């Protein structure tokens, strides 16, 4: 997971500011030529400071989103309805941890340390996807997160496999393969529930009602309100605009909802023959920004759980460092 809200500035709602270039023109020209030729920028290559900063912000927000994203679903591991569902959910939550690790590693190649990034997350300075600041009230939420949240993540992340920064693009290839499994397991869990009792069907519908609009907001603010998007597109970091991705997601999801037998909670949702796309209603952006800025229902709980998990893992980090030191001393002794 997850998505465009990664490129939300850490300070909150964006202001329209231009990025001034103070870079050496010859190096800048080589960099631009590489981007124009759809080439890859690698860690050892020269890059403008603003490109580096944008990537650090986006990749670290993405990494934070992966590991905070473990929390809402992790809550359901002990309450999964069967051994099979528990095994699937454990595998999915572990995958999200792995995604976080690939992404922190990719961000480290840009000269930031993992400790710095985690400190920014734990102190509340760094953002993560706002979708994880909502509660998971029933087992159906776990299915809906797989279907819609991971589904939205795939829509957003597939174009990132072609991102101009090599380590990020390569990490995304594997992440996307795993997200595809996440989406399918969620959809399949919901299909089983929809074939069950009336109460199970109502539970699925209720979960869809609560998550639908939040998933549409995952693609980030409208293009008209995204001053950083144009620069991201120019640099080949972002390949498809927020509004285009959101439209693709709606168009792909409507037939899936029909097969499932649920109603998407939008009275304005309908096929527009002239556009060749579905029209849909207005997103509540004030609610989105309030959540991004720390006022969602679970922001405090998620951050507190994350900080506690990091503290609980201190002994593992200490032990790993002690082991590495021992190995290093042994190999130095053998070499001497
Ligand atoms: Fe993920
Ligand atoms: Fe996922």
GROMACS .gro file of C-alpha atoms and ligand atoms in nm:
model
  338
    1UNK     CA    1   0.000   0.000   0.000
    2UNK     CA    2  -0.045   0.294  -0.066
    3UNK     CA    3  -0.091   0.567  -0.293
    4UNK     CA    4  -0.103   0.923  -0.394
    5UNK     CA    5  -0.145   1.060  -0.051
    6UNK     CA    6   0.228   0.970  -0.025
    7UNK     CA    7   0.301   1.281  -0.221
    8UNK     CA    8   0.111   1.498   0.022
    9UNK     CA    9   0.353   1.751   0.174
   10UNK     CA   10   0.442   1.661   0.532
   11UNK     CA   11   0.327   2.006   0.640
   12UNK     CA   12  -0.030   1.938   0.519
   13UNK     CA   13  -0.244   2.099   0.249
   14UNK     CA   14  -0.012   2.215  -0.030
   15UNK     CA   15   0.058   2.574  -0.123
   16UNK     CA   16   0.118   2.657  -0.488
   17UNK     CA   17   0.490   2.723  -0.497
   18UNK     CA   18   0.726   2.696  -0.790
   19UNK     CA   19   1.050   2.496  -0.755
   20UNK     CA   20   1.337   2.733  -0.822
   21UNK     CA   21   1.636   2.578  -0.997
   22UNK     CA   22   1.979   2.669  -0.858
   23UNK     CA   23   2.147   2.361  -1.005
   24UNK     CA   24   2.451   2.366  -1.240
   25UNK     CA   25   2.306   2.401  -1.593
   26UNK     CA   26   2.531   2.136  -1.759
   27UNK     CA   27   2.443   1.870  -1.502
   28UNK     CA   28   2.080   1.972  -1.512
   29UNK     CA   29   2.080   1.939  -1.893
   30UNK     CA   30   2.221   1.582  -1.871
   31UNK     CA   31   1.964   1.492  -1.607
   32UNK     CA   32   1.677   1.637  -1.816
   33UNK     CA   33   1.801   1.452  -2.124
   34UNK     CA   34   1.800   1.123  -1.932
   35UNK     CA   35   1.445   1.187  -1.810
   36UNK     CA   36   1.330   1.289  -2.160
   37UNK     CA   37   1.474   0.967  -2.303
   38UNK     CA   38   1.277   0.773  -2.038
   39UNK     CA   39   1.604   0.661  -1.879
   40UNK     CA   40   1.660   0.557  -1.517
   41UNK     CA   41   1.835   0.765  -1.253
   42UNK     CA   42   2.047   0.548  -1.022
   43UNK     CA   43   2.180   0.631  -0.672
   44UNK     CA   44   2.532   0.717  -0.794
   45UNK     CA   45   2.401   0.956  -1.062
   46UNK     CA   46   2.386   1.331  -1.015
   47UNK     CA   47   2.031   1.457  -0.952
   48UNK     CA   48   1.883   1.795  -0.864
   49UNK     CA   49   1.823   1.846  -0.494
   50UNK     CA   50   1.449   1.903  -0.544
   51UNK     CA   51   1.420   1.564  -0.725
   52UNK     CA   52   1.604   1.393  -0.438
   53UNK     CA   53   1.386   1.563  -0.177
   54UNK     CA   54   1.064   1.478  -0.359
   55UNK     CA   55   1.167   1.115  -0.382
   56UNK     CA   56   1.272   1.095  -0.018
   57UNK     CA   57   0.937   1.239   0.085
   58UNK     CA   58   0.734   1.014  -0.146
   59UNK     CA   59   0.924   0.688  -0.085
   60UNK     CA   60   0.938   0.738   0.293
   61UNK     CA   61   0.567   0.827   0.310
   62UNK     CA   62   0.504   0.515   0.104
   63UNK     CA   63   0.718   0.303   0.340
   64UNK     CA   64   0.543   0.448   0.646
   65UNK     CA   65   0.206   0.369   0.485
   66UNK     CA   66   0.307   0.006   0.438
   67UNK     CA   67   0.401  -0.048   0.800
   68UNK     CA   68   0.116   0.156   0.952
   69UNK     CA   69  -0.111  -0.034   0.713
   70UNK     CA   70  -0.025  -0.352   0.903
   71UNK     CA   71  -0.208  -0.223   1.211
   72UNK     CA   72  -0.579  -0.212   1.113
   73UNK     CA   73  -0.561  -0.565   0.971
   74UNK     CA   74  -0.322  -0.697   1.235
   75UNK     CA   75  -0.605  -0.634   1.481
   76UNK     CA   76  -0.801  -0.913   1.311
   77UNK     CA   77  -0.537  -1.188   1.305
   78UNK     CA   78  -0.648  -1.331   1.639
   79UNK     CA   79  -1.015  -1.304   1.538
   80UNK     CA   80  -1.002  -1.443   1.182
   81UNK     CA   81  -1.300  -1.677   1.131
   82UNK     CA   82  -1.097  -1.985   1.025
   83UNK     CA   83  -0.743  -2.123   1.016
   84UNK     CA   84  -0.732  -2.064   0.640
   85UNK     CA   85  -0.831  -1.696   0.675
   86UNK     CA   86  -0.584  -1.650   0.959
   87UNK     CA   87  -0.298  -1.795   0.751
   88UNK     CA   88  -0.390  -1.570   0.456
   89UNK     CA   89  -0.413  -1.261   0.676
   90UNK     CA   90  -0.080  -1.330   0.848
   91UNK     CA   91   0.084  -1.369   0.506
   92UNK     CA   92  -0.067  -1.042   0.385
   93UNK     CA   93   0.037  -0.845   0.693
   94UNK     CA   94   0.389  -0.989   0.661
   95UNK     CA   95   0.396  -0.882   0.297
   96UNK     CA   96   0.318  -0.525   0.404
   97UNK     CA   97   0.615  -0.532   0.644
   98UNK     CA   98   0.830  -0.650   0.353
   99UNK     CA   99   0.702  -0.366   0.134
  100UNK     CA  100   0.801  -0.120   0.405
  101UNK     CA  101   1.150  -0.271   0.416
  102UNK     CA  102   1.207  -0.258   0.039
  103UNK     CA  103   1.093   0.103   0.038
  104UNK     CA  104   1.301   0.216   0.335
  105UNK     CA  105   1.599   0.056   0.159
  106UNK     CA  106   1.515   0.242  -0.163
  107UNK     CA  107   1.489   0.573   0.027
  108UNK     CA  108   1.822   0.505   0.203
  109UNK     CA  109   1.996   0.507  -0.137
  110UNK     CA  110   1.906   0.878  -0.154
  111UNK     CA  111   2.116   0.958   0.151
  112UNK     CA  112   1.861   0.946   0.431
  113UNK     CA  113   1.887   0.693   0.713
  114UNK     CA  114   1.616   0.457   0.831
  115UNK     CA  115   1.651   0.599   1.182
  116UNK     CA  116   1.583   0.951   1.048
  117UNK     CA  117   1.277   0.834   0.859
  118UNK     CA  118   1.136   0.642   1.155
  119UNK     CA  119   1.201   0.934   1.385
  120UNK     CA  120   0.999   1.158   1.149
  121UNK     CA  121   0.714   0.906   1.153
  122UNK     CA  122   0.718   0.850   1.529
  123UNK     CA  123   0.732   1.219   1.614
  124UNK     CA  124   0.426   1.281   1.392
  125UNK     CA  125   0.616   1.498   1.141
  126UNK     CA  126   0.594   1.254   0.849
  127UNK     CA  127   0.269   1.157   0.680
  128UNK     CA  128   0.139   0.816   0.586
  129UNK     CA  129  -0.171   0.722   0.388
  130UNK     CA  130  -0.479   0.866   0.558
  131UNK     CA  131  -0.677   0.548   0.485
  132UNK     CA  132  -0.520   0.374   0.786
  133UNK     CA  133  -0.666   0.625   1.029
  134UNK     CA  134  -1.008   0.463   1.010
  135UNK     CA  135  -1.119   0.172   1.229
  136UNK     CA  136  -1.178  -0.187   1.115
  137UNK     CA  137  -1.511  -0.263   1.282
  138UNK     CA  138  -1.594  -0.609   1.147
  139UNK     CA  139  -1.437  -0.905   0.965
  140UNK     CA  140  -1.592  -0.771   0.643
  141UNK     CA  141  -1.360  -0.470   0.676
  142UNK     CA  142  -1.062  -0.701   0.624
  143UNK     CA  143  -1.214  -0.823   0.296
  144UNK     CA  144  -1.304  -0.471   0.186
  145UNK     CA  145  -0.954  -0.344   0.263
  146UNK     CA  146  -0.813  -0.617   0.039
  147UNK     CA  147  -1.061  -0.553  -0.241
  148UNK     CA  148  -1.077  -0.172  -0.237
  149UNK     CA  149  -0.773  -0.039  -0.048
  150UNK     CA  150  -0.524  -0.282  -0.202
  151UNK     CA  151  -0.715  -0.246  -0.531
  152UNK     CA  152  -0.665   0.131  -0.522
  153UNK     CA  153  -0.302   0.076  -0.426
  154UNK     CA  154  -0.245  -0.143  -0.734
  155UNK     CA  155  -0.399   0.121  -0.960
  156UNK     CA  156  -0.165   0.378  -0.811
  157UNK     CA  157   0.146   0.165  -0.786
  158UNK     CA  158   0.158  -0.009  -1.125
  159UNK     CA  159   0.267   0.318  -1.296
  160UNK     CA  160   0.538   0.354  -1.027
  161UNK     CA  161   0.709   0.043  -1.171
  162UNK     CA  162   0.812   0.283  -1.452
  163UNK     CA  163   0.926   0.557  -1.214
  164UNK     CA  164   1.246   0.734  -1.325
  165UNK     CA  165   1.430   0.646  -1.002
  166UNK     CA  166   1.567   0.292  -1.047
  167UNK     CA  167   1.557   0.157  -0.689
  168UNK     CA  168   1.198   0.275  -0.637
  169UNK     CA  169   1.080   0.135  -0.972
  170UNK     CA  170   1.243  -0.204  -0.904
  171UNK     CA  171   1.095  -0.228  -0.553
  172UNK     CA  172   0.751  -0.158  -0.697
  173UNK     CA  173   0.762  -0.454  -0.937
  174UNK     CA  174   0.761  -0.703  -0.653
  175UNK     CA  175   0.526  -0.496  -0.438
  176UNK     CA  176   0.267  -0.491  -0.717
  177UNK     CA  177   0.276  -0.868  -0.759
  178UNK     CA  178   0.204  -0.909  -0.388
  179UNK     CA  179  -0.067  -0.640  -0.390
  180UNK     CA  180  -0.245  -0.836  -0.658
  181UNK     CA  181  -0.270  -1.134  -0.418
  182UNK     CA  182  -0.395  -0.897  -0.146
  183UNK     CA  183  -0.672  -0.767  -0.367
  184UNK     CA  184  -0.782  -1.115  -0.473
  185UNK     CA  185  -0.788  -1.262  -0.124
  186UNK     CA  186  -1.007  -0.971  -0.008
  187UNK     CA  187  -1.248  -1.008  -0.296
  188UNK     CA  188  -1.270  -1.384  -0.249
  189UNK     CA  189  -1.338  -1.348   0.126
  190UNK     CA  190  -1.623  -1.108   0.042
  191UNK     CA  191  -1.765  -1.343  -0.223
  192UNK     CA  192  -1.785  -1.618   0.040
  193UNK     CA  193  -1.962  -1.385   0.284
  194UNK     CA  194  -2.208  -1.269   0.017
  195UNK     CA  195  -2.304  -1.635  -0.040
  196UNK     CA  196  -2.366  -1.672   0.333
  197UNK     CA  197  -2.642  -1.540   0.560
  198UNK     CA  198  -2.840  -1.216   0.542
  199UNK     CA  199  -2.638  -1.085   0.839
  200UNK     CA  200  -2.310  -1.156   0.656
  201UNK     CA  201  -2.432  -0.974   0.344
  202UNK     CA  202  -2.535  -0.676   0.557
  203UNK     CA  203  -2.190  -0.675   0.718
  204UNK     CA  204  -2.021  -0.659   0.376
  205UNK     CA  205  -2.252  -0.379   0.257
  206UNK     CA  206  -2.187  -0.180   0.575
  207UNK     CA  207  -1.810  -0.214   0.530
  208UNK     CA  208  -1.834  -0.105   0.164
  209UNK     CA  209  -2.042   0.197   0.269
  210UNK     CA  210  -1.777   0.304   0.520
  211UNK     CA  211  -1.470   0.252   0.296
  212UNK     CA  212  -1.581   0.351  -0.054
  213UNK     CA  213  -1.536   0.728  -0.035
  214UNK     CA  214  -1.215   0.698   0.166
  215UNK     CA  215  -1.071   0.478  -0.110
  216UNK     CA  216  -1.157   0.737  -0.375
  217UNK     CA  217  -0.973   0.999  -0.166
  218UNK     CA  218  -0.665   0.770  -0.158
  219UNK     CA  219  -0.574   0.892  -0.507
  220UNK     CA  220  -0.506   1.234  -0.362
  221UNK     CA  221  -0.649   1.580  -0.429
  222UNK     CA  222  -0.801   1.667  -0.768
  223UNK     CA  223  -0.547   1.756  -1.039
  224UNK     CA  224  -0.661   2.120  -1.019
  225UNK     CA  225  -0.550   2.125  -0.652
  226UNK     CA  226  -0.220   1.930  -0.684
  227UNK     CA  227   0.060   2.180  -0.747
  228UNK     CA  228   0.333   1.914  -0.708
  229UNK     CA  229   0.181   1.673  -0.958
  230UNK     CA  230   0.304   1.857  -1.269
  231UNK     CA  231   0.664   1.852  -1.143
  232UNK     CA  232   0.631   1.485  -1.049
  233UNK     CA  233   0.507   1.409  -1.401
  234UNK     CA  234   0.791   1.611  -1.556
  235UNK     CA  235   1.043   1.406  -1.358
  236UNK     CA  236   0.888   1.073  -1.447
  237UNK     CA  237   0.811   1.001  -1.082
  238UNK     CA  238   0.440   1.024  -1.142
  239UNK     CA  239   0.311   0.883  -1.470
  240UNK     CA  240  -0.067   0.915  -1.444
  241UNK     CA  241  -0.262   1.199  -1.279
  242UNK     CA  242  -0.469   1.162  -0.960
  243UNK     CA  243  -0.800   1.216  -1.139
  244UNK     CA  244  -0.717   0.971  -1.418
  245UNK     CA  245  -0.620   0.702  -1.167
  246UNK     CA  246  -0.935   0.763  -0.964
  247UNK     CA  247  -1.147   0.730  -1.278
  248UNK     CA  248  -0.973   0.406  -1.376
  249UNK     CA  249  -1.037   0.270  -1.028
  250UNK     CA  250  -1.408   0.356  -1.038
  251UNK     CA  251  -1.447   0.207  -1.386
  252UNK     CA  252  -1.272  -0.115  -1.281
  253UNK     CA  253  -1.458  -0.148  -0.950
  254UNK     CA  254  -1.821  -0.096  -1.062
  255UNK     CA  255  -1.846  -0.432  -1.244
  256UNK     CA  256  -1.671  -0.608  -0.954
  257UNK     CA  257  -1.934  -0.466  -0.716
  258UNK     CA  258  -2.208  -0.598  -0.943
  259UNK     CA  259  -2.062  -0.950  -0.941
  260UNK     CA  260  -2.031  -0.928  -0.565
  261UNK     CA  261  -2.388  -0.803  -0.524
  262UNK     CA  262  -2.310  -0.489  -0.323
  263UNK     CA  263  -2.421  -0.131  -0.387
  264UNK     CA  264  -2.155   0.139  -0.403
  265UNK     CA  265  -2.281   0.422  -0.179
  266UNK     CA  266  -2.302   0.698  -0.437
  267UNK     CA  267  -2.642   0.798  -0.585
  268UNK     CA  268  -2.461   0.993  -0.857
  269UNK     CA  269  -2.261   0.694  -0.980
  270UNK     CA  270  -2.368   0.610  -1.337
  271UNK     CA  271  -2.221   0.519  -1.675
  272UNK     CA  272  -2.165   0.819  -1.901
  273UNK     CA  273  -2.186   0.695  -2.260
  274UNK     CA  274  -2.042   1.017  -2.405
  275UNK     CA  275  -1.732   1.008  -2.185
  276UNK     CA  276  -1.696   0.632  -2.189
  277UNK     CA  277  -1.650   0.642  -1.811
  278UNK     CA  278  -1.858   0.637  -1.494
  279UNK     CA  279  -1.960   0.969  -1.343
  280UNK     CA  280  -1.944   0.984  -0.964
  281UNK     CA  281  -2.029   1.222  -0.680
  282UNK     CA  282  -1.813   1.476  -0.496
  283UNK     CA  283  -1.546   1.367  -0.246
  284UNK     CA  284  -1.539   1.534   0.097
  285UNK     CA  285  -1.189   1.687   0.080
  286UNK     CA  286  -1.223   1.868   0.413
  287UNK     CA  287  -1.261   1.531   0.582
  288UNK     CA  288  -0.958   1.398   0.390
  289UNK     CA  289  -0.735   1.690   0.494
  290UNK     CA  290  -0.855   1.677   0.855
  291UNK     CA  291  -0.748   1.310   0.865
  292UNK     CA  292  -0.417   1.377   0.689
  293UNK     CA  293  -0.350   1.650   0.944
  294UNK     CA  294  -0.398   1.421   1.241
  295UNK     CA  295  -0.768   1.452   1.324
  296UNK     CA  296  -0.903   1.121   1.189
  297UNK     CA  297  -1.067   0.870   1.424
  298UNK     CA  298  -0.754   0.654   1.474
  299UNK     CA  299  -0.452   0.882   1.409
  300UNK     CA  300  -0.340   0.889   1.771
  301UNK     CA  301  -0.402   0.521   1.830
  302UNK     CA  302  -0.211   0.417   1.515
  303UNK     CA  303   0.090   0.632   1.595
  304UNK     CA  304   0.099   0.520   1.960
  305UNK     CA  305   0.080   0.152   1.857
  306UNK     CA  306   0.354   0.204   1.600
  307UNK     CA  307   0.586   0.377   1.850
  308UNK     CA  308   0.522   0.102   2.106
  309UNK     CA  309   0.596  -0.169   1.845
  310UNK     CA  310   0.926   0.003   1.765
  311UNK     CA  311   1.018   0.016   2.135
  312UNK     CA  312   0.923  -0.348   2.180
  313UNK     CA  313   1.161  -0.437   1.897
  314UNK     CA  314   1.462  -0.263   2.052
  315UNK     CA  315   1.605  -0.589   2.188
  316UNK     CA  316   1.591  -0.747   1.841
  317UNK     CA  317   1.786  -0.457   1.689
  318UNK     CA  318   2.038  -0.471   1.977
  319UNK     CA  319   2.082  -0.846   1.933
  320UNK     CA  320   2.123  -0.817   1.555
  321UNK     CA  321   2.388  -0.546   1.597
  322UNK     CA  322   2.574  -0.749   1.861
  323UNK     CA  323   2.569  -1.053   1.630
  324UNK     CA  324   2.695  -0.848   1.334
  325UNK     CA  325   2.979  -0.707   1.549
  326UNK     CA  326   3.076  -1.057   1.659
  327UNK     CA  327   3.078  -1.183   1.298
  328UNK     CA  328   3.288  -0.886   1.190
  329UNK     CA  329   3.543  -0.944   1.467
  330UNK     CA  330   3.564  -1.313   1.377
  331UNK     CA  331   3.624  -1.244   1.008
  332UNK     CA  332   3.886  -0.980   1.095
  333UNK     CA  333   4.064  -1.231   1.319
  334UNK     CA  334   4.056  -1.495   1.044
  335UNK     CA  335   4.193  -1.245   0.791
  336UNK     CA  336   4.476  -1.140   1.027
  337LIG    FE1  337   0.174  -0.319   0.045
  338LIG    FE1  338  -0.128  -0.475   0.030
   0.00000   0.00000   0.00000
